[in-house]
């Protein structure tokens, strides 16, 4: 496994639309292993492949509480089959927009379909943090960031703050 560099705003690569994976093979599992390691090291709870510069429909996630056993999850070609009409707010953050947090309102529950690490199809209901995280990560596959839901003023301020951090690093 290897750590990959996480791209941050305003890197234009983050705006790219990711394409479906044709086959879940060992090469793809290397990517997923690297993404998981990179996400843990950051640390974060979710990461989309485009955040390490790979425009494929791949996501990794781990929502286990700190100090408990890891529960890695892998999503290839995820699709939302259904989303609830009721929504819930959550204070989101993103490894590509470090140290910025703001509230985003999304459907409270979704039903999703994806291929897992072995390439098997899974259909699952998600709610709570899982629903928030999978919708946030799936937005990355469309080139959308959580700050795109904020006012233009807040978004510009967030990008400026990240640029300043990068310069200072
Ligand atoms: Ni993100």
JSON list of C-alpha atoms and ligand atoms in Angstrom, two decimals:
[
{"chain": "A", "resi": 1, "resn": "UNK", "atom": "CA", "xyz": [0.00, 0.00, 0.00]},
{"chain": "A", "resi": 2, "resn": "UNK", "atom": "CA", "xyz": [1.09, 3.54, -0.58]},
{"chain": "A", "resi": 3, "resn": "UNK", "atom": "CA", "xyz": [0.00, 6.99, 0.43]},
{"chain": "A", "resi": 4, "resn": "UNK", "atom": "CA", "xyz": [-1.28, 9.17, -2.38]},
{"chain": "A", "resi": 5, "resn": "UNK", "atom": "CA", "xyz": [-1.41, 12.94, -2.47]},
{"chain": "A", "resi": 6, "resn": "UNK", "atom": "CA", "xyz": [-4.83, 14.41, -1.70]},
{"chain": "A", "resi": 7, "resn": "UNK", "atom": "CA", "xyz": [-5.76, 17.24, -4.06]},
{"chain": "A", "resi": 8, "resn": "UNK", "atom": "CA", "xyz": [-7.22, 20.38, -2.51]},
{"chain": "A", "resi": 9, "resn": "UNK", "atom": "CA", "xyz": [-9.28, 23.28, -3.86]},
{"chain": "A", "resi": 10, "resn": "UNK", "atom": "CA", "xyz": [-9.03, 25.04, -6.24]},
{"chain": "A", "resi": 11, "resn": "UNK", "atom": "CA", "xyz": [-7.36, 22.15, -8.12]},
{"chain": "A", "resi": 12, "resn": "UNK", "atom": "CA", "xyz": [-9.42, 21.85, -11.35]},
{"chain": "A", "resi": 13, "resn": "UNK", "atom": "CA", "xyz": [-9.06, 18.04, -11.31]},
{"chain": "A", "resi": 14, "resn": "UNK", "atom": "CA", "xyz": [-11.60, 17.99, -8.45]},
{"chain": "A", "resi": 15, "resn": "UNK", "atom": "CA", "xyz": [-14.20, 19.34, -10.92]},
{"chain": "A", "resi": 16, "resn": "UNK", "atom": "CA", "xyz": [-13.77, 16.38, -13.29]},
{"chain": "A", "resi": 17, "resn": "UNK", "atom": "CA", "xyz": [-16.59, 13.89, -13.72]},
{"chain": "A", "resi": 18, "resn": "UNK", "atom": "CA", "xyz": [-15.47, 10.34, -12.89]},
{"chain": "A", "resi": 19, "resn": "UNK", "atom": "CA", "xyz": [-16.17, 7.44, -15.25]},
{"chain": "A", "resi": 20, "resn": "UNK", "atom": "CA", "xyz": [-17.52, 3.98, -14.37]},
{"chain": "A", "resi": 21, "resn": "UNK", "atom": "CA", "xyz": [-15.13, 1.15, -13.56]},
{"chain": "A", "resi": 22, "resn": "UNK", "atom": "CA", "xyz": [-15.28, -1.70, -16.09]},
{"chain": "A", "resi": 23, "resn": "UNK", "atom": "CA", "xyz": [-13.93, -4.48, -13.92]},
{"chain": "A", "resi": 24, "resn": "UNK", "atom": "CA", "xyz": [-13.06, -4.88, -10.24]},
{"chain": "A", "resi": 25, "resn": "UNK", "atom": "CA", "xyz": [-9.62, -6.45, -10.50]},
{"chain": "A", "resi": 26, "resn": "UNK", "atom": "CA", "xyz": [-6.35, -6.45, -8.54]},
{"chain": "A", "resi": 27, "resn": "UNK", "atom": "CA", "xyz": [-5.26, -3.13, -10.08]},
{"chain": "A", "resi": 28, "resn": "UNK", "atom": "CA", "xyz": [-8.44, -1.52, -8.80]},
{"chain": "A", "resi": 29, "resn": "UNK", "atom": "CA", "xyz": [-7.96, -3.15, -5.38]},
{"chain": "A", "resi": 30, "resn": "UNK", "atom": "CA", "xyz": [-4.48, -1.58, -5.20]},
{"chain": "A", "resi": 31, "resn": "UNK", "atom": "CA", "xyz": [-6.10, 1.80, -5.81]},
{"chain": "A", "resi": 32, "resn": "UNK", "atom": "CA", "xyz": [-8.74, 1.10, -3.12]},
{"chain": "A", "resi": 33, "resn": "UNK", "atom": "CA", "xyz": [-6.07, -0.07, -0.63]},
{"chain": "A", "resi": 34, "resn": "UNK", "atom": "CA", "xyz": [-4.01, 3.08, -1.29]},
{"chain": "A", "resi": 35, "resn": "UNK", "atom": "CA", "xyz": [-7.08, 5.28, -0.94]},
{"chain": "A", "resi": 36, "resn": "UNK", "atom": "CA", "xyz": [-8.01, 3.68, 2.38]},
{"chain": "A", "resi": 37, "resn": "UNK", "atom": "CA", "xyz": [-4.49, 4.11, 3.74]},
{"chain": "A", "resi": 38, "resn": "UNK", "atom": "CA", "xyz": [-4.42, 7.72, 2.54]},
{"chain": "A", "resi": 39, "resn": "UNK", "atom": "CA", "xyz": [-7.81, 8.38, 4.14]},
{"chain": "A", "resi": 40, "resn": "UNK", "atom": "CA", "xyz": [-6.75, 6.87, 7.50]},
{"chain": "A", "resi": 41, "resn": "UNK", "atom": "CA", "xyz": [-3.50, 8.85, 7.48]},
{"chain": "A", "resi": 42, "resn": "UNK", "atom": "CA", "xyz": [-5.26, 12.16, 6.76]},
{"chain": "A", "resi": 43, "resn": "UNK", "atom": "CA", "xyz": [-7.33, 11.32, 8.93]},
{"chain": "A", "resi": 44, "resn": "UNK", "atom": "CA", "xyz": [-10.77, 11.25, 7.34]},
{"chain": "A", "resi": 45, "resn": "UNK", "atom": "CA", "xyz": [-13.89, 9.08, 7.11]},
{"chain": "A", "resi": 46, "resn": "UNK", "atom": "CA", "xyz": [-14.44, 9.06, 3.35]},
{"chain": "A", "resi": 47, "resn": "UNK", "atom": "CA", "xyz": [-12.44, 9.56, 0.16]},
{"chain": "A", "resi": 48, "resn": "UNK", "atom": "CA", "xyz": [-13.30, 9.51, -3.55]},
{"chain": "A", "resi": 49, "resn": "UNK", "atom": "CA", "xyz": [-10.75, 8.45, -6.17]},
{"chain": "A", "resi": 50, "resn": "UNK", "atom": "CA", "xyz": [-10.81, 11.85, -7.87]},
{"chain": "A", "resi": 51, "resn": "UNK", "atom": "CA", "xyz": [-9.41, 13.32, -4.64]},
{"chain": "A", "resi": 52, "resn": "UNK", "atom": "CA", "xyz": [-6.18, 11.44, -5.37]},
{"chain": "A", "resi": 53, "resn": "UNK", "atom": "CA", "xyz": [-6.39, 12.41, -9.04]},
{"chain": "A", "resi": 54, "resn": "UNK", "atom": "CA", "xyz": [-8.02, 9.25, -10.41]},
{"chain": "A", "resi": 55, "resn": "UNK", "atom": "CA", "xyz": [-11.29, 9.97, -12.28]},
{"chain": "A", "resi": 56, "resn": "UNK", "atom": "CA", "xyz": [-12.97, 6.62, -11.56]},
{"chain": "A", "resi": 57, "resn": "UNK", "atom": "CA", "xyz": [-16.24, 5.95, -9.74]},
{"chain": "A", "resi": 58, "resn": "UNK", "atom": "CA", "xyz": [-14.57, 4.57, -6.60]},
{"chain": "A", "resi": 59, "resn": "UNK", "atom": "CA", "xyz": [-15.09, 5.55, -2.94]},
{"chain": "A", "resi": 60, "resn": "UNK", "atom": "CA", "xyz": [-13.66, 4.29, 0.35]},
{"chain": "A", "resi": 61, "resn": "UNK", "atom": "CA", "xyz": [-15.14, 4.98, 3.78]},
{"chain": "A", "resi": 62, "resn": "UNK", "atom": "CA", "xyz": [-14.84, 4.01, 7.42]},
{"chain": "A", "resi": 63, "resn": "UNK", "atom": "CA", "xyz": [-17.43, 5.26, 9.87]},
{"chain": "A", "resi": 64, "resn": "UNK", "atom": "CA", "xyz": [-16.27, 3.24, 12.90]},
{"chain": "A", "resi": 65, "resn": "UNK", "atom": "CA", "xyz": [-15.95, 5.25, 16.10]},
{"chain": "A", "resi": 66, "resn": "UNK", "atom": "CA", "xyz": [-12.40, 6.17, 17.15]},
{"chain": "A", "resi": 67, "resn": "UNK", "atom": "CA", "xyz": [-10.74, 3.50, 19.31]},
{"chain": "A", "resi": 68, "resn": "UNK", "atom": "CA", "xyz": [-12.88, 0.72, 17.83]},
{"chain": "A", "resi": 69, "resn": "UNK", "atom": "CA", "xyz": [-11.95, -1.85, 15.20]},
{"chain": "A", "resi": 70, "resn": "UNK", "atom": "CA", "xyz": [-11.72, -0.45, 11.66]},
{"chain": "A", "resi": 71, "resn": "UNK", "atom": "CA", "xyz": [-14.71, -1.05, 9.36]},
{"chain": "A", "resi": 72, "resn": "UNK", "atom": "CA", "xyz": [-13.46, -0.26, 5.87]},
{"chain": "A", "resi": 73, "resn": "UNK", "atom": "CA", "xyz": [-16.10, 0.02, 3.16]},
{"chain": "A", "resi": 74, "resn": "UNK", "atom": "CA", "xyz": [-15.47, 0.14, -0.58]},
{"chain": "A", "resi": 75, "resn": "UNK", "atom": "CA", "xyz": [-17.88, 1.40, -3.22]},
{"chain": "A", "resi": 76, "resn": "UNK", "atom": "CA", "xyz": [-17.38, 0.88, -6.95]},
{"chain": "A", "resi": 77, "resn": "UNK", "atom": "CA", "xyz": [-19.85, 2.46, -9.43]},
{"chain": "A", "resi": 78, "resn": "UNK", "atom": "CA", "xyz": [-22.27, 3.52, -6.66]},
{"chain": "A", "resi": 79, "resn": "UNK", "atom": "CA", "xyz": [-25.77, 4.61, -7.64]},
{"chain": "A", "resi": 80, "resn": "UNK", "atom": "CA", "xyz": [-28.53, 6.15, -5.57]},
{"chain": "A", "resi": 81, "resn": "UNK", "atom": "CA", "xyz": [-31.71, 4.15, -6.25]},
{"chain": "A", "resi": 82, "resn": "UNK", "atom": "CA", "xyz": [-33.95, 6.19, -3.99]},
{"chain": "A", "resi": 83, "resn": "UNK", "atom": "CA", "xyz": [-33.65, 9.23, -1.72]},
{"chain": "A", "resi": 84, "resn": "UNK", "atom": "CA", "xyz": [-36.08, 10.25, 1.02]},
{"chain": "A", "resi": 85, "resn": "UNK", "atom": "CA", "xyz": [-38.03, 13.47, 0.72]},
{"chain": "A", "resi": 86, "resn": "UNK", "atom": "CA", "xyz": [-37.18, 14.40, 4.27]},
{"chain": "A", "resi": 87, "resn": "UNK", "atom": "CA", "xyz": [-33.79, 16.01, 4.66]},
{"chain": "A", "resi": 88, "resn": "UNK", "atom": "CA", "xyz": [-31.34, 16.43, 7.51]},
{"chain": "A", "resi": 89, "resn": "UNK", "atom": "CA", "xyz": [-28.60, 18.99, 8.09]},
{"chain": "A", "resi": 90, "resn": "UNK", "atom": "CA", "xyz": [-25.06, 17.96, 8.92]},
{"chain": "A", "resi": 91, "resn": "UNK", "atom": "CA", "xyz": [-21.88, 19.94, 9.50]},
{"chain": "A", "resi": 92, "resn": "UNK", "atom": "CA", "xyz": [-19.67, 18.58, 6.71]},
{"chain": "A", "resi": 93, "resn": "UNK", "atom": "CA", "xyz": [-15.97, 18.77, 6.06]},
{"chain": "A", "resi": 94, "resn": "UNK", "atom": "CA", "xyz": [-13.77, 17.44, 3.26]},
{"chain": "A", "resi": 95, "resn": "UNK", "atom": "CA", "xyz": [-10.13, 16.39, 2.94]},
{"chain": "A", "resi": 96, "resn": "UNK", "atom": "CA", "xyz": [-9.97, 18.48, -0.25]},
{"chain": "A", "resi": 97, "resn": "UNK", "atom": "CA", "xyz": [-11.18, 21.57, 1.67]},
{"chain": "A", "resi": 98, "resn": "UNK", "atom": "CA", "xyz": [-9.12, 21.17, 4.86]},
{"chain": "A", "resi": 99, "resn": "UNK", "atom": "CA", "xyz": [-10.26, 22.82, 8.09]},
{"chain": "A", "resi": 100, "resn": "UNK", "atom": "CA", "xyz": [-13.50, 24.16, 6.63]},
{"chain": "A", "resi": 101, "resn": "UNK", "atom": "CA", "xyz": [-16.80, 22.94, 8.06]},
{"chain": "A", "resi": 102, "resn": "UNK", "atom": "CA", "xyz": [-20.31, 24.04, 7.21]},
{"chain": "A", "resi": 103, "resn": "UNK", "atom": "CA", "xyz": [-23.85, 22.78, 7.29]},
{"chain": "A", "resi": 104, "resn": "UNK", "atom": "CA", "xyz": [-25.30, 21.02, 4.25]},
{"chain": "A", "resi": 105, "resn": "UNK", "atom": "CA", "xyz": [-28.87, 19.72, 3.96]},
{"chain": "A", "resi": 106, "resn": "UNK", "atom": "CA", "xyz": [-29.33, 16.38, 2.18]},
{"chain": "A", "resi": 107, "resn": "UNK", "atom": "CA", "xyz": [-31.93, 13.60, 1.96]},
{"chain": "A", "resi": 108, "resn": "UNK", "atom": "CA", "xyz": [-31.96, 11.86, 5.34]},
{"chain": "A", "resi": 109, "resn": "UNK", "atom": "CA", "xyz": [-32.10, 8.33, 3.90]},
{"chain": "A", "resi": 110, "resn": "UNK", "atom": "CA", "xyz": [-31.03, 6.77, 0.61]},
{"chain": "A", "resi": 111, "resn": "UNK", "atom": "CA", "xyz": [-31.04, 3.35, -1.00]},
{"chain": "A", "resi": 112, "resn": "UNK", "atom": "CA", "xyz": [-27.89, 2.63, -2.91]},
{"chain": "A", "resi": 113, "resn": "UNK", "atom": "CA", "xyz": [-26.39, 0.03, -5.19]},
{"chain": "A", "resi": 114, "resn": "UNK", "atom": "CA", "xyz": [-22.68, -0.56, -5.69]},
{"chain": "A", "resi": 115, "resn": "UNK", "atom": "CA", "xyz": [-20.00, -3.17, -6.23]},
{"chain": "A", "resi": 116, "resn": "UNK", "atom": "CA", "xyz": [-17.89, -4.07, -3.19]},
{"chain": "A", "resi": 117, "resn": "UNK", "atom": "CA", "xyz": [-14.16, -4.90, -2.87]},
{"chain": "A", "resi": 118, "resn": "UNK", "atom": "CA", "xyz": [-14.79, -8.33, -4.42]},
{"chain": "A", "resi": 119, "resn": "UNK", "atom": "CA", "xyz": [-16.86, -6.87, -7.26]},
{"chain": "A", "resi": 120, "resn": "UNK", "atom": "CA", "xyz": [-20.14, -8.23, -5.85]},
{"chain": "A", "resi": 121, "resn": "UNK", "atom": "CA", "xyz": [-23.31, -6.17, -6.20]},
{"chain": "A", "resi": 122, "resn": "UNK", "atom": "CA", "xyz": [-24.71, -4.82, -2.94]},
{"chain": "A", "resi": 123, "resn": "UNK", "atom": "CA", "xyz": [-28.03, -3.02, -2.41]},
{"chain": "A", "resi": 124, "resn": "UNK", "atom": "CA", "xyz": [-28.24, -1.21, 0.90]},
{"chain": "A", "resi": 125, "resn": "UNK", "atom": "CA", "xyz": [-30.18, 1.41, 2.84]},
{"chain": "A", "resi": 126, "resn": "UNK", "atom": "CA", "xyz": [-28.23, 4.24, 4.43]},
{"chain": "A", "resi": 127, "resn": "UNK", "atom": "CA", "xyz": [-29.22, 6.73, 7.09]},
{"chain": "A", "resi": 128, "resn": "UNK", "atom": "CA", "xyz": [-27.49, 9.02, 9.57]},
{"chain": "A", "resi": 129, "resn": "UNK", "atom": "CA", "xyz": [-23.79, 9.62, 9.01]},
{"chain": "A", "resi": 130, "resn": "UNK", "atom": "CA", "xyz": [-23.65, 6.84, 6.41]},
{"chain": "A", "resi": 131, "resn": "UNK", "atom": "CA", "xyz": [-26.27, 8.63, 4.28]},
{"chain": "A", "resi": 132, "resn": "UNK", "atom": "CA", "xyz": [-24.45, 11.95, 4.64]},
{"chain": "A", "resi": 133, "resn": "UNK", "atom": "CA", "xyz": [-21.06, 10.49, 3.78]},
{"chain": "A", "resi": 134, "resn": "UNK", "atom": "CA", "xyz": [-22.10, 8.42, 0.76]},
{"chain": "A", "resi": 135, "resn": "UNK", "atom": "CA", "xyz": [-23.95, 11.41, -0.75]},
{"chain": "A", "resi": 136, "resn": "UNK", "atom": "CA", "xyz": [-20.97, 13.70, -0.10]},
{"chain": "A", "resi": 137, "resn": "UNK", "atom": "CA", "xyz": [-18.56, 11.20, -1.68]},
{"chain": "A", "resi": 138, "resn": "UNK", "atom": "CA", "xyz": [-20.84, 10.53, -4.65]},
{"chain": "A", "resi": 139, "resn": "UNK", "atom": "CA", "xyz": [-20.94, 14.28, -5.30]},
{"chain": "A", "resi": 140, "resn": "UNK", "atom": "CA", "xyz": [-17.14, 14.11, -5.78]},
{"chain": "A", "resi": 141, "resn": "UNK", "atom": "CA", "xyz": [-17.75, 11.67, -8.65]},
{"chain": "A", "resi": 142, "resn": "UNK", "atom": "CA", "xyz": [-19.76, 14.43, -10.35]},
{"chain": "A", "resi": 143, "resn": "UNK", "atom": "CA", "xyz": [-17.11, 17.06, -9.64]},
{"chain": "A", "resi": 144, "resn": "UNK", "atom": "CA", "xyz": [-19.21, 18.62, -6.88]},
{"chain": "A", "resi": 145, "resn": "UNK", "atom": "CA", "xyz": [-17.83, 19.69, -3.49]},
{"chain": "A", "resi": 146, "resn": "UNK", "atom": "CA", "xyz": [-19.83, 20.39, -0.34]},
{"chain": "A", "resi": 147, "resn": "UNK", "atom": "CA", "xyz": [-18.81, 24.05, -0.52]},
{"chain": "A", "resi": 148, "resn": "UNK", "atom": "CA", "xyz": [-20.71, 24.25, -3.83]},
{"chain": "A", "resi": 149, "resn": "UNK", "atom": "CA", "xyz": [-23.90, 24.16, -1.72]},
{"chain": "A", "resi": 150, "resn": "UNK", "atom": "CA", "xyz": [-22.84, 27.22, 0.27]},
{"chain": "A", "resi": 151, "resn": "UNK", "atom": "CA", "xyz": [-23.30, 30.88, -0.67]},
{"chain": "A", "resi": 152, "resn": "UNK", "atom": "CA", "xyz": [-20.79, 32.23, -3.15]},
{"chain": "A", "resi": 153, "resn": "UNK", "atom": "CA", "xyz": [-19.31, 34.41, -0.41]},
{"chain": "A", "resi": 154, "resn": "UNK", "atom": "CA", "xyz": [-18.74, 31.45, 1.93]},
{"chain": "A", "resi": 155, "resn": "UNK", "atom": "CA", "xyz": [-17.35, 29.33, -0.90]},
{"chain": "A", "resi": 156, "resn": "UNK", "atom": "CA", "xyz": [-14.88, 31.99, -2.03]},
{"chain": "A", "resi": 157, "resn": "UNK", "atom": "CA", "xyz": [-13.82, 32.54, 1.55]},
{"chain": "A", "resi": 158, "resn": "UNK", "atom": "CA", "xyz": [-13.25, 28.79, 2.05]},
{"chain": "A", "resi": 159, "resn": "UNK", "atom": "CA", "xyz": [-11.11, 28.48, -1.10]},
{"chain": "A", "resi": 160, "resn": "UNK", "atom": "CA", "xyz": [-9.09, 31.56, -0.14]},
{"chain": "A", "resi": 161, "resn": "UNK", "atom": "CA", "xyz": [-8.45, 30.11, 3.32]},
{"chain": "A", "resi": 162, "resn": "UNK", "atom": "CA", "xyz": [-7.24, 26.79, 1.87]},
{"chain": "A", "resi": 163, "resn": "UNK", "atom": "CA", "xyz": [-4.96, 28.60, -0.63]},
{"chain": "A", "resi": 164, "resn": "UNK", "atom": "CA", "xyz": [-3.46, 30.54, 2.25]},
{"chain": "A", "resi": 165, "resn": "UNK", "atom": "CA", "xyz": [-2.83, 27.33, 4.25]},
{"chain": "A", "resi": 166, "resn": "UNK", "atom": "CA", "xyz": [-1.18, 25.68, 1.24]},
{"chain": "A", "resi": 167, "resn": "UNK", "atom": "CA", "xyz": [1.11, 28.68, 0.74]},
{"chain": "A", "resi": 168, "resn": "UNK", "atom": "CA", "xyz": [2.06, 28.67, 4.42]},
{"chain": "A", "resi": 169, "resn": "UNK", "atom": "CA", "xyz": [2.82, 24.91, 4.44]},
{"chain": "B", "resi": 1, "resn": "LIG", "atom": "NI1", "xyz": [-15.07, 15.37, 0.36]}
]
